[in-house]
Coordinates of C-alpha atoms in Angstrom, one line a residue:
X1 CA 5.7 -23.1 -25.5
X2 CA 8.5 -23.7 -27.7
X3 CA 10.9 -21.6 -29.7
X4 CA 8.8 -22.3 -32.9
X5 CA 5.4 -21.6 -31.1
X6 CA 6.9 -18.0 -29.5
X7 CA 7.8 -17.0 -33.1
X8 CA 4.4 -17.5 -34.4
X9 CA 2.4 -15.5 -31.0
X10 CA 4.8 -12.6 -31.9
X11 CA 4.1 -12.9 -35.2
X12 CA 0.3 -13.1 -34.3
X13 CA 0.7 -10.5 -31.9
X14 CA 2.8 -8.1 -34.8
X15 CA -0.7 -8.4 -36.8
X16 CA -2.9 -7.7 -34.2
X17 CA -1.4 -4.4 -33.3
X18 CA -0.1 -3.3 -37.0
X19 CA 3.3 -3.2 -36.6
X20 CA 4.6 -4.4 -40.4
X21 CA 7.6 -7.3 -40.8
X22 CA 10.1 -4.6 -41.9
X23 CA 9.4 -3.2 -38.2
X24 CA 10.0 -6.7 -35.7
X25 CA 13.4 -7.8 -34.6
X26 CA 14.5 -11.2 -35.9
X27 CA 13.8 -13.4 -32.9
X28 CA 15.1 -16.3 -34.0
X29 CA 18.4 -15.1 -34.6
X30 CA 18.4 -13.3 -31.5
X31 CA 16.5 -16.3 -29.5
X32 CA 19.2 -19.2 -27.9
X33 CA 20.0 -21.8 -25.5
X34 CA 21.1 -20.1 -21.9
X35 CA 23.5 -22.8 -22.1
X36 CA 25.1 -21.8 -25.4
X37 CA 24.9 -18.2 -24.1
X38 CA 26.7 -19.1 -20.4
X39 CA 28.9 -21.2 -22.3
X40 CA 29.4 -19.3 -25.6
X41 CA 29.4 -15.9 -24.8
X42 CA 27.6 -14.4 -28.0
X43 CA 25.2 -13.9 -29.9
X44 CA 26.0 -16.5 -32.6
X45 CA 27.9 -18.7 -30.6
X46 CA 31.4 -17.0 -30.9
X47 CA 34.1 -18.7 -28.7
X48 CA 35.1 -17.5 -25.7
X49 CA 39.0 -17.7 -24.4
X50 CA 40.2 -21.1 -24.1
X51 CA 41.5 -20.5 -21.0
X52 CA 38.3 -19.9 -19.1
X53 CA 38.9 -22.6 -16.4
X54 CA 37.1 -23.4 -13.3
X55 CA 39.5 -20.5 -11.7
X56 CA 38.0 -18.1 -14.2
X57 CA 34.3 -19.7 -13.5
X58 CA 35.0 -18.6 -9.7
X59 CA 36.2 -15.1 -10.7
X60 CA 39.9 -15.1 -11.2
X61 CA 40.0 -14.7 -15.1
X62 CA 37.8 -11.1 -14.9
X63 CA 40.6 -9.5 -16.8
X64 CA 41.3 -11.9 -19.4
X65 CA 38.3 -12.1 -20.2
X66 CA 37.4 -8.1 -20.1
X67 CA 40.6 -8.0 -22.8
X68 CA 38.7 -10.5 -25.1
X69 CA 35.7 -9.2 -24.8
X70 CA 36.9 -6.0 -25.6
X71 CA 38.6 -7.0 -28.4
X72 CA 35.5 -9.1 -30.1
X73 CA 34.0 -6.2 -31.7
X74 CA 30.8 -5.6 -33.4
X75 CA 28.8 -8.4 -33.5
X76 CA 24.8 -8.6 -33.9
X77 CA 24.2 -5.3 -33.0
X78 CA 26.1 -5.5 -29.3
X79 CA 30.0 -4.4 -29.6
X80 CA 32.4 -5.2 -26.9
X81 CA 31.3 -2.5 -24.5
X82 CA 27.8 -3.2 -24.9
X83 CA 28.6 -6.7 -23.7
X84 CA 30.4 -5.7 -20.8
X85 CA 27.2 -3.9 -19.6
X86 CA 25.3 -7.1 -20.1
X87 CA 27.8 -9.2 -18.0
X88 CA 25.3 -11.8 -17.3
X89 CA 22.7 -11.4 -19.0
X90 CA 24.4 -10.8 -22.3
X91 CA 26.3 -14.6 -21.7
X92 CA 29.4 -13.7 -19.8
X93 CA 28.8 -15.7 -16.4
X94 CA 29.2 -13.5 -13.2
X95 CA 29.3 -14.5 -9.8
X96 CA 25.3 -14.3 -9.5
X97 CA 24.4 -15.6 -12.7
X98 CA 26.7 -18.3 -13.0
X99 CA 24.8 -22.3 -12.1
X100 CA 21.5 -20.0 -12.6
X101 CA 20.8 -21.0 -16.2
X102 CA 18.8 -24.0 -16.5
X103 CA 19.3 -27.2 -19.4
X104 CA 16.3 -26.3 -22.2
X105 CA 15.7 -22.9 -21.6
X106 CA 16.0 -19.7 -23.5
X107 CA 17.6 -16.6 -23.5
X108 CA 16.3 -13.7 -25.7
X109 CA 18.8 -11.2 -26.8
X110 CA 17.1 -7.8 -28.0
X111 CA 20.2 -5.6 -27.4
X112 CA 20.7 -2.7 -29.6
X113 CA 17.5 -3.4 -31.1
X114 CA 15.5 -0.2 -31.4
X115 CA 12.2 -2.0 -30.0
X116 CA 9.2 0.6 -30.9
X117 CA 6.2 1.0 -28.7
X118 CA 3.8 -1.3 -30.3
X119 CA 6.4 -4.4 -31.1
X120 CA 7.1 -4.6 -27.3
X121 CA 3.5 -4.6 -26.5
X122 CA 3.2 -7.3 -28.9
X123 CA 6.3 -9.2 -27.2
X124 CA 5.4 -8.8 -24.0
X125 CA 2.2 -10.4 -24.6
X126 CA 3.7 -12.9 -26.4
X127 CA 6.0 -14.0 -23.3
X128 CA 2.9 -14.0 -21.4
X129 CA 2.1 -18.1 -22.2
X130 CA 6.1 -18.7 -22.3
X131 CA 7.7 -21.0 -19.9
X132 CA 11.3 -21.1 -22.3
X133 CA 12.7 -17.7 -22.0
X134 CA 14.5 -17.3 -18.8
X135 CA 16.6 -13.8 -19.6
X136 CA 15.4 -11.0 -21.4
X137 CA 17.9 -8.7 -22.9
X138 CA 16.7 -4.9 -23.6
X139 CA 20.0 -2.7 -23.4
X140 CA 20.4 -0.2 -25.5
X141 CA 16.8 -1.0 -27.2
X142 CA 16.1 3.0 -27.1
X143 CA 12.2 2.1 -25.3
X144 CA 11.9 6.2 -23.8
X145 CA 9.7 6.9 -21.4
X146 CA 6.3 7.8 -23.2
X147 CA 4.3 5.9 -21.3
X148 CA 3.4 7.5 -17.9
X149 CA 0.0 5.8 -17.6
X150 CA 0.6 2.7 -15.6
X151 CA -1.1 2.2 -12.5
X152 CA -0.9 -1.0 -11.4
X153 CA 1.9 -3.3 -11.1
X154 CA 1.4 -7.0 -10.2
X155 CA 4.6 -9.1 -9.6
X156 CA 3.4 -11.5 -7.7
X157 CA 5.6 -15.4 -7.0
X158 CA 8.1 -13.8 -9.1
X159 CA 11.1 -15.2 -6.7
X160 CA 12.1 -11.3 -6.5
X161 CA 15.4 -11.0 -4.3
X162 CA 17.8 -8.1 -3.6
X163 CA 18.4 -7.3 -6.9
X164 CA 15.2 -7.1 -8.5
X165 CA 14.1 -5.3 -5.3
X166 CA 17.0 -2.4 -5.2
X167 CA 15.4 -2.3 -9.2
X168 CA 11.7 -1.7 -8.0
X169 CA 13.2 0.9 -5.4
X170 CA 14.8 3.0 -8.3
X171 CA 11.8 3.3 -10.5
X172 CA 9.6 4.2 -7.5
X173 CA 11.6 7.4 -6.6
X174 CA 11.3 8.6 -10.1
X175 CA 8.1 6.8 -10.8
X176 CA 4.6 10.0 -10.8
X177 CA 1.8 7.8 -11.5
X178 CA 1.8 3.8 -10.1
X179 CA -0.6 3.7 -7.6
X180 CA -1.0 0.0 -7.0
X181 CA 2.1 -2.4 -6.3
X182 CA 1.9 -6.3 -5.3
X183 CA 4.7 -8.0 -4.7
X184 CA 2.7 -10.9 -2.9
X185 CA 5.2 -14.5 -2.7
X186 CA 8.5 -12.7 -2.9
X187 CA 11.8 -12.6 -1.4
X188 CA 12.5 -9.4 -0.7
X189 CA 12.7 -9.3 3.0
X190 CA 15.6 -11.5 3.3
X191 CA 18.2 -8.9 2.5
X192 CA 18.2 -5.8 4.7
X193 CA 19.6 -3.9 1.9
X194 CA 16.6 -4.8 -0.4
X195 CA 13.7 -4.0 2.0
X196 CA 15.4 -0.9 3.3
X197 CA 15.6 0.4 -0.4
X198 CA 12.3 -0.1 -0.7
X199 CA 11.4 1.8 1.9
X200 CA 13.1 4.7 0.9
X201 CA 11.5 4.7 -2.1
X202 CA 8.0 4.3 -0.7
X203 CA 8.8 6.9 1.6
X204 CA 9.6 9.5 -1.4
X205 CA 6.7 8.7 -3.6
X206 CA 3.8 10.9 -4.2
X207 CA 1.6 8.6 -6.0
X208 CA 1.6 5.1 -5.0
X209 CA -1.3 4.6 -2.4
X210 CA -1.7 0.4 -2.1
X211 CA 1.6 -1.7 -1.6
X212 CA 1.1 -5.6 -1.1
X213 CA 3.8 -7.3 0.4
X214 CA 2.1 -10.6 2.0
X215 CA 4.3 -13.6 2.2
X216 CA 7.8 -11.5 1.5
X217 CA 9.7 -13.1 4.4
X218 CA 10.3 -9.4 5.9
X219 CA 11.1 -10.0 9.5
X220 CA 11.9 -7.2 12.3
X221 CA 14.5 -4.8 10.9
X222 CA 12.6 -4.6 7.6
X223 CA 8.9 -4.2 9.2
X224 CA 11.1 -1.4 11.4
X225 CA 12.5 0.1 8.2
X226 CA 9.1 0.2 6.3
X227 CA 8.0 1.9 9.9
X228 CA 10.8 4.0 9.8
X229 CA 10.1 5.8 6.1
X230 CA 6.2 5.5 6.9
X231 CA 6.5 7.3 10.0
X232 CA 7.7 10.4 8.0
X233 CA 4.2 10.7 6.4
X234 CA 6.1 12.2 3.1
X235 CA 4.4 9.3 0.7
X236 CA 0.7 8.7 -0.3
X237 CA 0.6 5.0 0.6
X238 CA -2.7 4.8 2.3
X239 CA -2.7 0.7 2.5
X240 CA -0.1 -1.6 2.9
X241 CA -0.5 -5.6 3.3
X242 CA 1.8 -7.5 5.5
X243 CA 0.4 -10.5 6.0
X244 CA 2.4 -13.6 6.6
X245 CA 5.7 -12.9 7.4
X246 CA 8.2 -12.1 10.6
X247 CA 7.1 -8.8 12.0
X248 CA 7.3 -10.2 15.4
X249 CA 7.5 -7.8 18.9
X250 CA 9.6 -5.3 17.6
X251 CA 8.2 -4.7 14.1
X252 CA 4.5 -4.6 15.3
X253 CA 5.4 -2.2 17.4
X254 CA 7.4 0.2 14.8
X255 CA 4.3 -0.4 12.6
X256 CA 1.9 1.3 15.4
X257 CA 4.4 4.0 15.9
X258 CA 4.3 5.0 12.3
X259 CA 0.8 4.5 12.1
X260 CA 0.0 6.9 14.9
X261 CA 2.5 9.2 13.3
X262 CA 1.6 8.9 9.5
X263 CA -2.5 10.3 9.2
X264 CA -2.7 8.6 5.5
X265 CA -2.6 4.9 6.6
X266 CA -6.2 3.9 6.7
X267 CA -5.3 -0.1 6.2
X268 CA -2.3 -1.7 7.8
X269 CA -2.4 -5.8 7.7
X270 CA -0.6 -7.6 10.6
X271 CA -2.2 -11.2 10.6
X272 CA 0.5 -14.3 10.7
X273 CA 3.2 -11.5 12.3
X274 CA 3.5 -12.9 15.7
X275 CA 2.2 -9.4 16.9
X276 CA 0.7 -9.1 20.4
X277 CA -3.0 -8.7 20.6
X278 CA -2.4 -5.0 22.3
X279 CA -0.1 -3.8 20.0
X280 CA -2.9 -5.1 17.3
X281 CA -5.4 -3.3 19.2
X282 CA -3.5 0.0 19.5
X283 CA -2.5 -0.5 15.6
X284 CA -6.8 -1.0 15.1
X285 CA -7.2 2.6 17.3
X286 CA -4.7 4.7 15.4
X287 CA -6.1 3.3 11.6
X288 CA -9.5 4.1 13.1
X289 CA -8.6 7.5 14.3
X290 CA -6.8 8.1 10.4
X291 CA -10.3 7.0 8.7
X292 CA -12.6 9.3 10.8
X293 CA -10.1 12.2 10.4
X294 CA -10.4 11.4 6.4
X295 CA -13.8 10.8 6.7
X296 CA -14.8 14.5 8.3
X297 CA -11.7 15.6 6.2
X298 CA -13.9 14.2 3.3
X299 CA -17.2 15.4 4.5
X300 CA -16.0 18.6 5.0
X301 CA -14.6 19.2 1.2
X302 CA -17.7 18.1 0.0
X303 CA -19.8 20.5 2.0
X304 CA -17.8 23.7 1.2
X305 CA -17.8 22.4 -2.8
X306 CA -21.3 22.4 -2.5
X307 CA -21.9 25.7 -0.5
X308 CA -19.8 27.2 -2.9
X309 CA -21.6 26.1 -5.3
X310 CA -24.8 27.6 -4.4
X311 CA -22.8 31.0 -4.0
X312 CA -21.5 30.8 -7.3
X313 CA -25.1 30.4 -8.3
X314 CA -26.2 33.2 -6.4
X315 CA -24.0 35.5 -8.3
X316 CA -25.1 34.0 -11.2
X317 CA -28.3 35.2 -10.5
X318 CA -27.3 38.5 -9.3
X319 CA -25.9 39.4 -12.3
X320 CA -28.5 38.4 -14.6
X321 CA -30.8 40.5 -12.5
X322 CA -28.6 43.5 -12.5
X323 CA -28.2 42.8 -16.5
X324 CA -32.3 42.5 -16.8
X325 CA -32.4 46.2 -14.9
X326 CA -30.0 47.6 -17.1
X327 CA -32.2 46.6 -20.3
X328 CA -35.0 47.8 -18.5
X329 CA -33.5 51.2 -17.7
X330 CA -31.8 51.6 -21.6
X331 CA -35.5 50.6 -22.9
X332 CA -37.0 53.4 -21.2
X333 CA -34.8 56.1 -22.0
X334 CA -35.3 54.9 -25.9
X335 CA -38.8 55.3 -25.3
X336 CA -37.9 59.0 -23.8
X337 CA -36.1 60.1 -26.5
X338 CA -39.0 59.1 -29.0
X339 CA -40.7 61.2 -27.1
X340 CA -38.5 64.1 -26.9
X341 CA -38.4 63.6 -30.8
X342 CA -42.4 63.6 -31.4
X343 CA -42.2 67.0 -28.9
X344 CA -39.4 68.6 -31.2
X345 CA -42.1 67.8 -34.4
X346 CA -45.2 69.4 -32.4
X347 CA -43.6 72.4 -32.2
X348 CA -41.9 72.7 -36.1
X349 CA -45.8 71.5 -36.9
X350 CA -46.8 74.7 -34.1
X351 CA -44.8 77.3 -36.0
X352 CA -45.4 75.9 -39.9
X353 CA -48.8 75.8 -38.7
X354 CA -50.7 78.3 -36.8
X355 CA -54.4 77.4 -37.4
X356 CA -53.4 74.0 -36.0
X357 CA -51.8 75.7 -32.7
X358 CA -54.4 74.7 -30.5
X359 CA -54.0 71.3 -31.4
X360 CA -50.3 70.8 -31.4
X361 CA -50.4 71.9 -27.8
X362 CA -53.1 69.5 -26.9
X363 CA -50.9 66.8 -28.3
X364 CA -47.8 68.0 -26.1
X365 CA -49.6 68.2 -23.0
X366 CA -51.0 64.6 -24.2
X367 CA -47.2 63.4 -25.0
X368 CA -45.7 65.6 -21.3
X369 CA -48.2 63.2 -19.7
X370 CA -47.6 60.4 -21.2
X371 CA -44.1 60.8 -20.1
X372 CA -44.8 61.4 -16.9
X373 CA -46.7 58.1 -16.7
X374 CA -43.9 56.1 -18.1
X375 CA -41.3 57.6 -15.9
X376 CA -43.4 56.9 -13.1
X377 CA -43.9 53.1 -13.9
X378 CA -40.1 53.3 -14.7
X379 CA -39.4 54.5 -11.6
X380 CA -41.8 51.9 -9.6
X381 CA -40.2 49.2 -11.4
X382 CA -36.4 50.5 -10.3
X383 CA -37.8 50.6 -6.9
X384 CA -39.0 46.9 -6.9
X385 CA -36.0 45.7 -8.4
X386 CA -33.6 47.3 -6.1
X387 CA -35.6 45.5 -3.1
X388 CA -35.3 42.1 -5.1
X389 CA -31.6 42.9 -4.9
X390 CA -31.5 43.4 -1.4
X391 CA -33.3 40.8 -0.6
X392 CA -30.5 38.5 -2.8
X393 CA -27.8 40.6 -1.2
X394 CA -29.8 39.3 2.5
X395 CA -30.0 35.6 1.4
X396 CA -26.3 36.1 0.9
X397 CA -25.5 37.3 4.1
X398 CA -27.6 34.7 5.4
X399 CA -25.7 31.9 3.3
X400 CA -22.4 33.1 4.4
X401 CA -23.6 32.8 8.0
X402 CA -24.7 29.5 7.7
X403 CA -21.1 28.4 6.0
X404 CA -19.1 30.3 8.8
X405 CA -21.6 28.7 11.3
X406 CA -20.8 24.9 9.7
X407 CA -17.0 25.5 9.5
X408 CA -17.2 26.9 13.5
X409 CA -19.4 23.3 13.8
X410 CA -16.5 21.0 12.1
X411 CA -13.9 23.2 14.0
X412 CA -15.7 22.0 17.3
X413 CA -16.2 18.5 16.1
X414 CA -12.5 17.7 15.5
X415 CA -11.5 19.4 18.8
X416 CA -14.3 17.1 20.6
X417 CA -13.2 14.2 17.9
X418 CA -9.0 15.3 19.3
X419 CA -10.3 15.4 22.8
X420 CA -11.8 12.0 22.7
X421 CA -9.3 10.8 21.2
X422 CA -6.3 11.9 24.0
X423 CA -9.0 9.9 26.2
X424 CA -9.1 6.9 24.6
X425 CA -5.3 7.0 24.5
X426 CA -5.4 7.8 28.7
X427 CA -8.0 4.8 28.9
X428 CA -5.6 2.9 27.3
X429 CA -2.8 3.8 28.8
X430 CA -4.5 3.0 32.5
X431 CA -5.7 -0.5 31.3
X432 CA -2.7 -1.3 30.2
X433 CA -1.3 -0.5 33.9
X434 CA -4.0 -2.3 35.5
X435 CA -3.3 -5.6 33.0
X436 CA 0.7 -5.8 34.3
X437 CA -0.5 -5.3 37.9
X438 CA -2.9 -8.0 37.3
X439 CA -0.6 -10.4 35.4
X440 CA 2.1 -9.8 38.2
X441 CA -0.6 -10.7 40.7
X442 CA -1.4 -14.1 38.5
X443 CA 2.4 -14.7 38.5
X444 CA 2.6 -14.6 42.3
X445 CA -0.2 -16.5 42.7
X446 CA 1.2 -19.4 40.6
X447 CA 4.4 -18.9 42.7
X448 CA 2.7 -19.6 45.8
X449 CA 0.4 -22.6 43.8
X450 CA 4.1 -24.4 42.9
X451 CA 5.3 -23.8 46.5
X452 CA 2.4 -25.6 48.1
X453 CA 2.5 -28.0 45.6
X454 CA 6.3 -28.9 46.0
X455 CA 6.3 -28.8 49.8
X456 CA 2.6 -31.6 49.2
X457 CA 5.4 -33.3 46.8
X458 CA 7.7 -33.3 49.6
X459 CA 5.5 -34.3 52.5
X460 CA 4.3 -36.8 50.4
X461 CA 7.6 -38.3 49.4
X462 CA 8.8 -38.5 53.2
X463 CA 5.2 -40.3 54.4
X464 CA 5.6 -42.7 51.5
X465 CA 10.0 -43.3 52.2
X466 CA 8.3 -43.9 56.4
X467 CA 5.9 -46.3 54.9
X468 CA 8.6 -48.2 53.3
X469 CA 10.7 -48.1 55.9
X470 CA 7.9 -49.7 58.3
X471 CA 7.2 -52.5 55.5
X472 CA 10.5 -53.6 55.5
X473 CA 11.0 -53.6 59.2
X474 CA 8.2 -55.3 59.4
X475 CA 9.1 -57.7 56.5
X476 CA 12.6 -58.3 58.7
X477 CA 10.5 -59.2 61.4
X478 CA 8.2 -61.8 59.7
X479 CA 11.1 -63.5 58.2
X480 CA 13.2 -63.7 60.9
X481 CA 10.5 -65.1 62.8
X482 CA 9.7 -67.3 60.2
X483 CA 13.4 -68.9 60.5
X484 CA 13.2 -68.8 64.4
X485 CA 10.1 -71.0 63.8
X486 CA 11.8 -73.3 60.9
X487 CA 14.6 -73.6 63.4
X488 CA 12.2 -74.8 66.4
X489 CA 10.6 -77.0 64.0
X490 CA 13.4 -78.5 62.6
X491 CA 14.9 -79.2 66.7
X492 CA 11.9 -80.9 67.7
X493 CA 11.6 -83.1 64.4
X494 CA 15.6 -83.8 65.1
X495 CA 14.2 -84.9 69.3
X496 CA 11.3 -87.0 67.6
X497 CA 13.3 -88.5 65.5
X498 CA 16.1 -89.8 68.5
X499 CA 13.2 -90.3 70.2
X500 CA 12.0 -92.5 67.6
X501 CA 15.3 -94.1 67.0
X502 CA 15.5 -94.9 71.4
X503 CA 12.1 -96.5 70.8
X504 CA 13.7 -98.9 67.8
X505 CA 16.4 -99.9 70.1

């Protein structure tokens, strides 16, 4: 994407989100070549001393040019003290950044800016289809720390080195809620400095549960510092990927300590490490151990939520019976006093009334019976209502037994679970023995194999060196009576040939 395209996404972007034209930064103003800005040193191109030379370039000018920096000033929104925090970044070259900058791309300069919320959303995605800016500047941009609800954090073939990864260590120890961090195609185990960092920072953080560092070129000492800081089971990381780099021997076998140390780790992933297949195995038995401990750990919660539960409800119900008695019993001493009231009137009615006499008291005894009948049924229905509550005060008891008898039950299943456990690791331990007895006995055997086969070598050599030895005796021989014969032969052609030559005479 070019310069022009990125100011038209942002702009794009500005609209999508609301944020108004009086609120955005000017980007093209603040947008420039990284060569201009190596070579410049601000903002708008302003000069740098002329005496920068290729001794300055290889760090001998710092002073000269912290005196002209510091006497630049105000300039865009970045003063001269602001661009000595840059260094780099802001377009002074520094030992690291210096031959970094590449011909064609871009450097965006938001320094001093005052960047809201929403107009670095809309920047960020933005950059997300740019390929031209190679440095982002955001000092002194005044972005706060509002947002606390990140997660996850991919970084993923981002080239990340020491620096970047002493950065990721500082914002994990202060960092409360990433839980998810990949970091898959890196460089971050090269420097010791780097991955030990990171460690610590893994080590004291409470929130981040998966860390993916496949491919990371970690080797030994940083697969043993990442053991190290595990080990102390302080952090929440419950799965960590380490696929594909340099563990070896030695880091394997940190990684199985810490494992057996740490009860969180439920995933740890070794493959392309070099590790032996029995530290693998032992690093399989402790991850196993971890997930069944969870697992009960898991089951158990669960259970006691839900017998709790069902006590709560039982004391819901309690109550509303007890409440349902009470209206009950207030219902039937209304009813008494409307009784006691219609006695009270039978007798003003007895002594207003004489002639009627007789008949008031018939109406009393009437009303003293009817009161007696309705505090007898009040009185039966008390009676059945305090049995309903002791048989709810039973089923409680008998509830609360069953909990104490399931928590004496998971109590006896981790000991057993502890137990087997401890013999597994005895198992182990005695199969291990038996395997280095048994590779020793392969490696005398193979001793004893090469001996034969040297002194078979040997026999062999000597028969054969005999053999030739006879050959060429016997070679000597046959030519040596091969010229004894020639020699004959020749003699007697010599006597036939005098003999001949007698004849001719």
């Amino acid at each position: 994407m070019t310069s022009r395209g990125l100011l038209a996404e942002f702009a794009r972007q500005c609209r999508a989100v609301g944020v108004d034209e009086a609120e955005r930064p000017d980007l093209a103003a603040r947008l420039l070549p990284a060569t201009l800005v190596v070579a410049g040193g601000g903002r708008n191109g302003a000069a740098a001393p002329d005496d920068r030379d290729s001794d300055n370039h290889r760090g001998h000018g710092a002073p000269k040019r912290a005196e002209a920096e510091a006497d630049v000033g105000t300039e865009g929104g970045v003063d001269g003290r602001q661009r000595q925090r840059l260094g780099g970044l802001a377009g002074q070259p520094t030992e690291e950044t210096e031959g970094a900058t590449t011909v064609g791309q871009l450097v965006l300069n938001l320094a001093g800016a005052s960047i809201a919320a929403r107009t670095l959303s809309a920047l960020c995605k933005a950059l997300e289809t740019d390929c031209m800016v190679e440095s982002l500047v955001l000092a002194d941009a005044f972005l706060g720390d509002d947002d606390q609800t990140i997660r996850s954090l991919d970084l993923r073939g981002n080239n990340i080195r020491c620096d970047g990864t002493l950065a990721l260590a500082g914002m994990l120890k202060v960092n409360a809620t990433l839980q998810s961090l990949r970091l898959e195609w890196n460089c971050i185990g090269i420097w010791e400095s780097g991955i030990r960092a990171l460690a610590d920072a893994v080590a004291g953080n409470a929130a981040l549960a998966v860390l993916d560092l496949r491919n990371c070129k970690i080797g030994p000492r940083g697969a043993q510092s990442l053991a190290a800081a595990l080990a102390k089971g302080t952090s929440a990381l419950a799965r960590i990927d380490l696929r594909w780099n340099n563990a070896g021997l030695v880091g394997a076998r940190a990684l199985a300590e810490a494992v057996k140390c740490n009860p969180r780790l439920l995933a740890v992933e070794l493959v392309g490490n070099d590790a032996p297949e029995d530290v693998l195995k032992a690093i399989a038995a402790h991850l196993q151990r971890n997930y069944d401990r969870h697992t009960t750990a898991v089951r158990a919660a669960a259970h006691s939520a839900q017998l709790s539960t069902t006590v709560q409800a039982l004391a819901q119900h309690h109550r509303q019976s007890v409440r349902e008695l009470e209206d009950r019993l207030s219902a039937a001493d209304g009813r008494g006093g409307a009784l006691a009231a219609r006695v009270t009137s039978a007798e003003r009615d007895r002594d207003a009334a004489v002639s009627a006499r007789k008949d008031a008291d018939d109406r009393a005894a009437a009303a003293a019976r009817d009161a007696a009948a309705v505090r007898e049924e009040a009185a039966a229905r008390i009676a059945g209502l305090l049995g309903d509550l002791a048989a709810e005060k039973a089923k409680r008891e008998a509830l609360e037994l069953q909990v104490a008898t399931a928590t004496a039950a998971q109590a006896r299943q981790a000991a057993a679970l502890d137990a087997a456990t401890r013999d597994g690791e005895a198992r182990g331990e005695v199969l291990r023995r038996d395997k280095a007895l048994l590779l020793e006995e392969v490696e005398r055997l193979r001793r004893r194999e090469r001996e034969a086969q040297e002194a078979q070598a040997e026999a062999l050599a000597r028969a054969e060196a005999a053999a030739t030895a006879r050959l060429r005796a016997a070679s000597d021989r046959a030519d040596a009576a091969a010229a004894e014969a020639e020699r004959r032969a020749g003699e007697r052609a010599r006597a036939a040939e005098a003999a001949r030559l007698r004849l001719a005479e």
